[in-house]
mmCIF file of C-alpha atoms in Angstrom:
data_model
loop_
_atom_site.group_PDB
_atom_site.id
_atom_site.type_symbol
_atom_site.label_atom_id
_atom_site.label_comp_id
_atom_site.label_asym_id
_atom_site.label_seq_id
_atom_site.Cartn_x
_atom_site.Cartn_y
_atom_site.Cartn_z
ATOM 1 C CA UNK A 1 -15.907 -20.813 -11.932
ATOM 2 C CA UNK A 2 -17.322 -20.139 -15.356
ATOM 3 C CA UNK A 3 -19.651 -16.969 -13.652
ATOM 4 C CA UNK A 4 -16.485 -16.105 -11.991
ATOM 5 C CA UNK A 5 -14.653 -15.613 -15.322
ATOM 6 C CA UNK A 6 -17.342 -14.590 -17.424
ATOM 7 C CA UNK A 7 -17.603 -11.656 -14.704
ATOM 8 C CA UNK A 8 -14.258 -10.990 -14.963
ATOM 9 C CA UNK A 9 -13.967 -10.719 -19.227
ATOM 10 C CA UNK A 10 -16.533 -7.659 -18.629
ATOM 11 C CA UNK A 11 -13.961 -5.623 -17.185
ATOM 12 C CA UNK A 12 -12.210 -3.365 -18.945
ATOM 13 C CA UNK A 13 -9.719 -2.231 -16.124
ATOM 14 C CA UNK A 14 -8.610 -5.817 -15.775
ATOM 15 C CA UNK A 15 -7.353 -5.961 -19.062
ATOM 16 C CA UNK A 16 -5.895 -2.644 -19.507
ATOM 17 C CA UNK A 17 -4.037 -3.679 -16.472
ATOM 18 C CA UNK A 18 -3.199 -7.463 -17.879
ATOM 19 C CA UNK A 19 -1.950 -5.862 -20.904
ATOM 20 C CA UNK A 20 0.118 -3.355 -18.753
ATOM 21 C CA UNK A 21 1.599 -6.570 -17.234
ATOM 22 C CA UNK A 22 2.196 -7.910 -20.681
ATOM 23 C CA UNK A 23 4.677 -4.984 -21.815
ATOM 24 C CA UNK A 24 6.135 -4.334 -18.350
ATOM 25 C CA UNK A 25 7.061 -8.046 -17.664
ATOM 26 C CA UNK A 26 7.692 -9.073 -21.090
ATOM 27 C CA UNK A 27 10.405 -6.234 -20.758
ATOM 28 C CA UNK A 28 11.711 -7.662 -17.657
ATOM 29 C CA UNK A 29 11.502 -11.066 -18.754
ATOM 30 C CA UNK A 30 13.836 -10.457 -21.929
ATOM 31 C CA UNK A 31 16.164 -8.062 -20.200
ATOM 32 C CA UNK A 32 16.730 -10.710 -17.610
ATOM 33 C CA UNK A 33 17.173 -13.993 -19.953
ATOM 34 C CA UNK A 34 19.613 -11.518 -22.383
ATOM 35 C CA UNK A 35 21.001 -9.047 -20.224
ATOM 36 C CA UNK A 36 24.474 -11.659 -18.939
ATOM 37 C CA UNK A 37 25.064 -13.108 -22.983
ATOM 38 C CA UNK A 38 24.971 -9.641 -23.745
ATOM 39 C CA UNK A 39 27.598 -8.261 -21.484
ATOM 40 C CA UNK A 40 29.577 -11.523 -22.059
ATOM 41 C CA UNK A 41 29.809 -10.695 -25.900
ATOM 42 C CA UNK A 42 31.087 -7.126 -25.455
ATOM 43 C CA UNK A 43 33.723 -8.084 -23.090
ATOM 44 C CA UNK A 44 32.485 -8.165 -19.272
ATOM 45 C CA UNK A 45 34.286 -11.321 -17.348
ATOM 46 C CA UNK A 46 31.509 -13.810 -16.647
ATOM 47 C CA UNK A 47 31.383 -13.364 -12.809
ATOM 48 C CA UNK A 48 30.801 -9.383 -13.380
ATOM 49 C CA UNK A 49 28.024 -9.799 -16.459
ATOM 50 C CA UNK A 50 26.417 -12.395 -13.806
ATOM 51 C CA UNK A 51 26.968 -9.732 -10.865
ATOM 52 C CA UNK A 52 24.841 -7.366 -13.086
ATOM 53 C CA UNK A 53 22.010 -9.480 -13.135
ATOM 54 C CA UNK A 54 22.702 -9.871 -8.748
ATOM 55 C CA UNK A 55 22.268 -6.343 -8.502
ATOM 56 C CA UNK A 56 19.472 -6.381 -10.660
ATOM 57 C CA UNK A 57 17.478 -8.575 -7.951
ATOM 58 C CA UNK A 58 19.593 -7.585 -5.077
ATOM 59 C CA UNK A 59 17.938 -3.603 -5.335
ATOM 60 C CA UNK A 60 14.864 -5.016 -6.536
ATOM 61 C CA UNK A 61 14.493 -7.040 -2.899
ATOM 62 C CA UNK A 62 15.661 -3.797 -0.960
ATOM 63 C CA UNK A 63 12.928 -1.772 -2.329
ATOM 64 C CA UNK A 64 9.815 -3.798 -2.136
ATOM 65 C CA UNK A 65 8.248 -3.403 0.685
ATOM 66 C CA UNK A 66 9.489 0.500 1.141
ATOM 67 C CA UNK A 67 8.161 1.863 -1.974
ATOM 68 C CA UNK A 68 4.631 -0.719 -1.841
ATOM 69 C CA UNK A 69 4.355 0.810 2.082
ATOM 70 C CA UNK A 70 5.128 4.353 0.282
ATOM 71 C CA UNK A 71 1.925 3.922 -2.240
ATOM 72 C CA UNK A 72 -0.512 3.290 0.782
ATOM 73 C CA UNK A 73 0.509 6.486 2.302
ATOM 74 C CA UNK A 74 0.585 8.280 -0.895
ATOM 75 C CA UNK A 75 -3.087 6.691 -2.136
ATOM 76 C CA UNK A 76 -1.542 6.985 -5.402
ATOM 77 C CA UNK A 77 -0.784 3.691 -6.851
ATOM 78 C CA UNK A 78 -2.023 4.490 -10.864
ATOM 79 C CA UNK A 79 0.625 7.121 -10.744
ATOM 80 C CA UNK A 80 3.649 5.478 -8.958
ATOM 81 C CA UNK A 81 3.135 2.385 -11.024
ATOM 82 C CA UNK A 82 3.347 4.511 -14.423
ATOM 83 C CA UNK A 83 6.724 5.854 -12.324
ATOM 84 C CA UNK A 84 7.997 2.360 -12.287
ATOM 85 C CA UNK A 85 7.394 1.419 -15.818
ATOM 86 C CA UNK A 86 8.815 4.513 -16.604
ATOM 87 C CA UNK A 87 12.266 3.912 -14.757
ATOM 88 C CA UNK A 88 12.069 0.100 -16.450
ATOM 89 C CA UNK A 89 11.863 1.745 -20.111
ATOM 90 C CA UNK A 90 14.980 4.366 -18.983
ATOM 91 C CA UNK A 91 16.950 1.250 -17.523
ATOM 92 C CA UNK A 92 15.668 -0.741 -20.901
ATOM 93 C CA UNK A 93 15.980 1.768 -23.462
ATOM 94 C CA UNK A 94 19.652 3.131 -21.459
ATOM 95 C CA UNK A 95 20.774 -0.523 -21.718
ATOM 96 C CA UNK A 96 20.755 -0.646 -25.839
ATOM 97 C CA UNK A 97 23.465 1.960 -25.628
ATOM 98 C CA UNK A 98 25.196 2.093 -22.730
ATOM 99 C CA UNK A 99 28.856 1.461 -21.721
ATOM 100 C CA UNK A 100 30.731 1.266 -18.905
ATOM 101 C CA UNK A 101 29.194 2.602 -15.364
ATOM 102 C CA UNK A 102 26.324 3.854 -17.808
ATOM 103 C CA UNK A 103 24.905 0.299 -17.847
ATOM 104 C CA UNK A 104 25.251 -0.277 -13.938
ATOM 105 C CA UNK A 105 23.073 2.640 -13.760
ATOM 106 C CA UNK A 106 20.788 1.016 -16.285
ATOM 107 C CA UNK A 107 20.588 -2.532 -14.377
ATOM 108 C CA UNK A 108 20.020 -0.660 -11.491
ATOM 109 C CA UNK A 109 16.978 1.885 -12.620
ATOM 110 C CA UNK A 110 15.268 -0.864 -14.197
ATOM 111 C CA UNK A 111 15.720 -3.315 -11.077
ATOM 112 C CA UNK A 112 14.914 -0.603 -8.534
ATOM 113 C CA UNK A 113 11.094 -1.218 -9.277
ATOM 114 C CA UNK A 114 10.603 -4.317 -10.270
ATOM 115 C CA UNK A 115 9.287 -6.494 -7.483
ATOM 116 C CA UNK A 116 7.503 -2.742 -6.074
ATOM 117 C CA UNK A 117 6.041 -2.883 -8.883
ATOM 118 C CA UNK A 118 4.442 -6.097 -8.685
ATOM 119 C CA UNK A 119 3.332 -5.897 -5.190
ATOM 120 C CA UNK A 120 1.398 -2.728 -5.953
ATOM 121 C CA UNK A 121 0.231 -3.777 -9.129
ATOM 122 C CA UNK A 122 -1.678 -6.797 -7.953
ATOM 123 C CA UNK A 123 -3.304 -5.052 -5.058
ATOM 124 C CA UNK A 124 -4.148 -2.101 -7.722
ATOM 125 C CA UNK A 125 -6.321 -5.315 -9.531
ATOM 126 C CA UNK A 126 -7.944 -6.550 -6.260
ATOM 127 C CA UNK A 127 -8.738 -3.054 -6.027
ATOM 128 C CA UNK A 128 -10.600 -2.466 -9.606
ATOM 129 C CA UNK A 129 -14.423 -1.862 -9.067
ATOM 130 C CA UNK A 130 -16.221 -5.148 -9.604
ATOM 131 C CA UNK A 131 -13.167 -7.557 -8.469
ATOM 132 C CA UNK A 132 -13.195 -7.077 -4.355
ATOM 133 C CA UNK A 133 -12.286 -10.673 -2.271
ATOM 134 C CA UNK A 134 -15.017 -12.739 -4.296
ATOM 135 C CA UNK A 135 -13.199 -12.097 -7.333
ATOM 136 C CA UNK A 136 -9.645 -11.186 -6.465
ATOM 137 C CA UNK A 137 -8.309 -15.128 -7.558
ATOM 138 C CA UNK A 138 -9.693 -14.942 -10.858
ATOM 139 C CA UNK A 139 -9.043 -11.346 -11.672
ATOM 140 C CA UNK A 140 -5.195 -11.651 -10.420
ATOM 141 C CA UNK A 141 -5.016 -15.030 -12.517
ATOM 142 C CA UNK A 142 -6.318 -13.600 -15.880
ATOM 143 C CA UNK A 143 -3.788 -10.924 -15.390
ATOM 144 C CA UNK A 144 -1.286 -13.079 -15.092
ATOM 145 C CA UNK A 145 -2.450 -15.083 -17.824
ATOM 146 C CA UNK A 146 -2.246 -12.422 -20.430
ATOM 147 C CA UNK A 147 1.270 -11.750 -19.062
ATOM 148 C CA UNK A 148 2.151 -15.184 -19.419
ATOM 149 C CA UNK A 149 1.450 -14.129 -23.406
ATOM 150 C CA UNK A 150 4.471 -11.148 -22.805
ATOM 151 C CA UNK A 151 6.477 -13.828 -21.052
ATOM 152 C CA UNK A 152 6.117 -16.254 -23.805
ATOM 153 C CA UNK A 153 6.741 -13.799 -26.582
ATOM 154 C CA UNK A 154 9.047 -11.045 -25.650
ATOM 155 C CA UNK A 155 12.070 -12.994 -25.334
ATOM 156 C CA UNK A 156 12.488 -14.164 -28.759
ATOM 157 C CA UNK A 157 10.915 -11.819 -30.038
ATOM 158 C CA UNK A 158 13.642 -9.116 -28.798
ATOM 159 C CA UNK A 159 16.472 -12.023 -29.706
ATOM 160 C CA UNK A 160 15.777 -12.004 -33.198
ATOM 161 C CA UNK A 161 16.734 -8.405 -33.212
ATOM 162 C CA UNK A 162 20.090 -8.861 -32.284
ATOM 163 C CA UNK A 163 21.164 -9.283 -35.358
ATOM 164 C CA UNK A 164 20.769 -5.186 -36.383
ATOM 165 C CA UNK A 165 22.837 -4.034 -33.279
ATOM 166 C CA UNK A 166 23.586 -5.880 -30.341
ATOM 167 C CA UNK A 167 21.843 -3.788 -27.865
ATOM 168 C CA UNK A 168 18.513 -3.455 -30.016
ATOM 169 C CA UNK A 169 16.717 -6.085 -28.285
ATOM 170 C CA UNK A 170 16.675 -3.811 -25.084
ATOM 171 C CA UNK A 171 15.363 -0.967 -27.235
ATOM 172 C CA UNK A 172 12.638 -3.375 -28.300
ATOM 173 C CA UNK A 173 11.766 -4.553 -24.645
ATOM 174 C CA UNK A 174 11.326 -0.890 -23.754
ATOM 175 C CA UNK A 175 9.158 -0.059 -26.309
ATOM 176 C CA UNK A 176 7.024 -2.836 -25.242
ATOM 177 C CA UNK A 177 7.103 -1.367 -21.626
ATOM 178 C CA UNK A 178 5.983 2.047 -22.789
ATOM 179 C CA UNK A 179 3.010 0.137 -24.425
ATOM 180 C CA UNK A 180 2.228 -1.439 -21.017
ATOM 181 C CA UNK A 181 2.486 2.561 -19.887
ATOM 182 C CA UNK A 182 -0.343 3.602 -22.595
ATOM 183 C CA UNK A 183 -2.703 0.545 -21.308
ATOM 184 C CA UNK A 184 -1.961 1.661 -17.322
ATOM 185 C CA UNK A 185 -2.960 5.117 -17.988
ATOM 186 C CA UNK A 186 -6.429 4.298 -19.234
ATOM 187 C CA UNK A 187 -7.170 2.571 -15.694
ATOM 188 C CA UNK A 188 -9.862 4.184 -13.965
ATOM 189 C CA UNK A 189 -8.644 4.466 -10.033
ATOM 190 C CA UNK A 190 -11.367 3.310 -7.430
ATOM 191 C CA UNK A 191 -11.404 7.079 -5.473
ATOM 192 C CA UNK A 192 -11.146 5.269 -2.320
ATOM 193 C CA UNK A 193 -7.992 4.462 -0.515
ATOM 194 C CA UNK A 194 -7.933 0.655 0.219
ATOM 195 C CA UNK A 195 -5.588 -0.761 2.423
ATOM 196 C CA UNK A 196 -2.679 -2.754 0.625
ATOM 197 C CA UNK A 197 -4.014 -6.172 0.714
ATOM 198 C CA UNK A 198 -0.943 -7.933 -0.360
ATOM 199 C CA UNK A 199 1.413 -6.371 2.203
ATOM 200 C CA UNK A 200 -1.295 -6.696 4.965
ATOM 201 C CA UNK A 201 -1.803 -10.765 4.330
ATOM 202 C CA UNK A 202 2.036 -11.160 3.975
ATOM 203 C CA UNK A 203 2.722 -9.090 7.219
#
């Protein structure tokens, strides 16, 4: 275990890319702990604020395994992740703003990509030179780990803002995302196309 990790800390992809999980799901962590207070405190019923957040997941579950099949094909996964973060920082940044059927488009952009997003980003780490199977568990946990951090942090973090505008958390949450964008875009790409291991093992 302890050559496993220390082989792990000496790659410099796997933390661009736990950092890129750090802003993108801190973002989606906060958005989806604030987003039904939120539209409870500017007037939405309960049951609609809480079928925002349904939609959220419900378009997020309809798009998984099409746009994760879609990266295979493309051999493009650097590029349609930095897509996805990008529609999460629109739906985000939209959110701090928006009224009416604006923030159903919101919800919606930013849950379009979010489980897509994590299916292709954890094959993307099994696929950094120097991970591979023997070191797939450890890289993928590390990852997480420093996401955990964005987890942990983001939330309250965003909260506290509230009290400037309602709607600034969301602005903060994107910004955060757009941080996770910088970090993705220094990821080298292994040239070769690898089969999706997470959708293969799953199907």
């Amino acid at each position: 275990m302890r050559a496993a990790v220390s082989h792990v800390l000496q790659l410099k992809n796997v933390w661009l890319l736990g950092f890129t999980l750090f802003g993108v799901g801190g973002c989606i962590q906060g958005v989806l702990g604030y987003l039904p207070t939120y539209l409870r405190d500017i007037g939405w019923e309960a049951v609609r604020a809480d079928g925002a957040l349904s939609a959220f997941h419900t378009i997020s579950m309809i798009f998984v395994l099409p746009v994760a099949i879609w990266s295979d094909k493309l051999g493009a996964r650097k590029y349609l992740l930095l897509t996805a973060a990008l529609m999460v920082a629109l739906g985000s940044g939209l959110l701090s703003f928006a009224s009416g059927v604006w923030i159903w488009v919101a919800v919606l952009m930013a849950g379009f990509v979010r489980d897509a997003f994590m299916a292709i980003f954890l094959t993307m780490v099994i696929e950094v030179d120097g991970v591979g199977p023997v070191y797939a568990g450890t890289a993928t946990g590390f990852t997480m780990a420093i996401s955990g951090l964005g987890n942990f942090i983001a939330p309250p973090l965003g909260n506290s803002l509230a009290v400037f505008w309602p709607g600034a958390p969301f602005a903060l949450w994107a910004g955060l995302t757009v941080l996770g964008m910088v970090c993705l875009s220094l990821v080298k790409e292994r040239s070769t196309n690898v089969p999706n291991l997470i959708l293969e093992s799953a199907l």
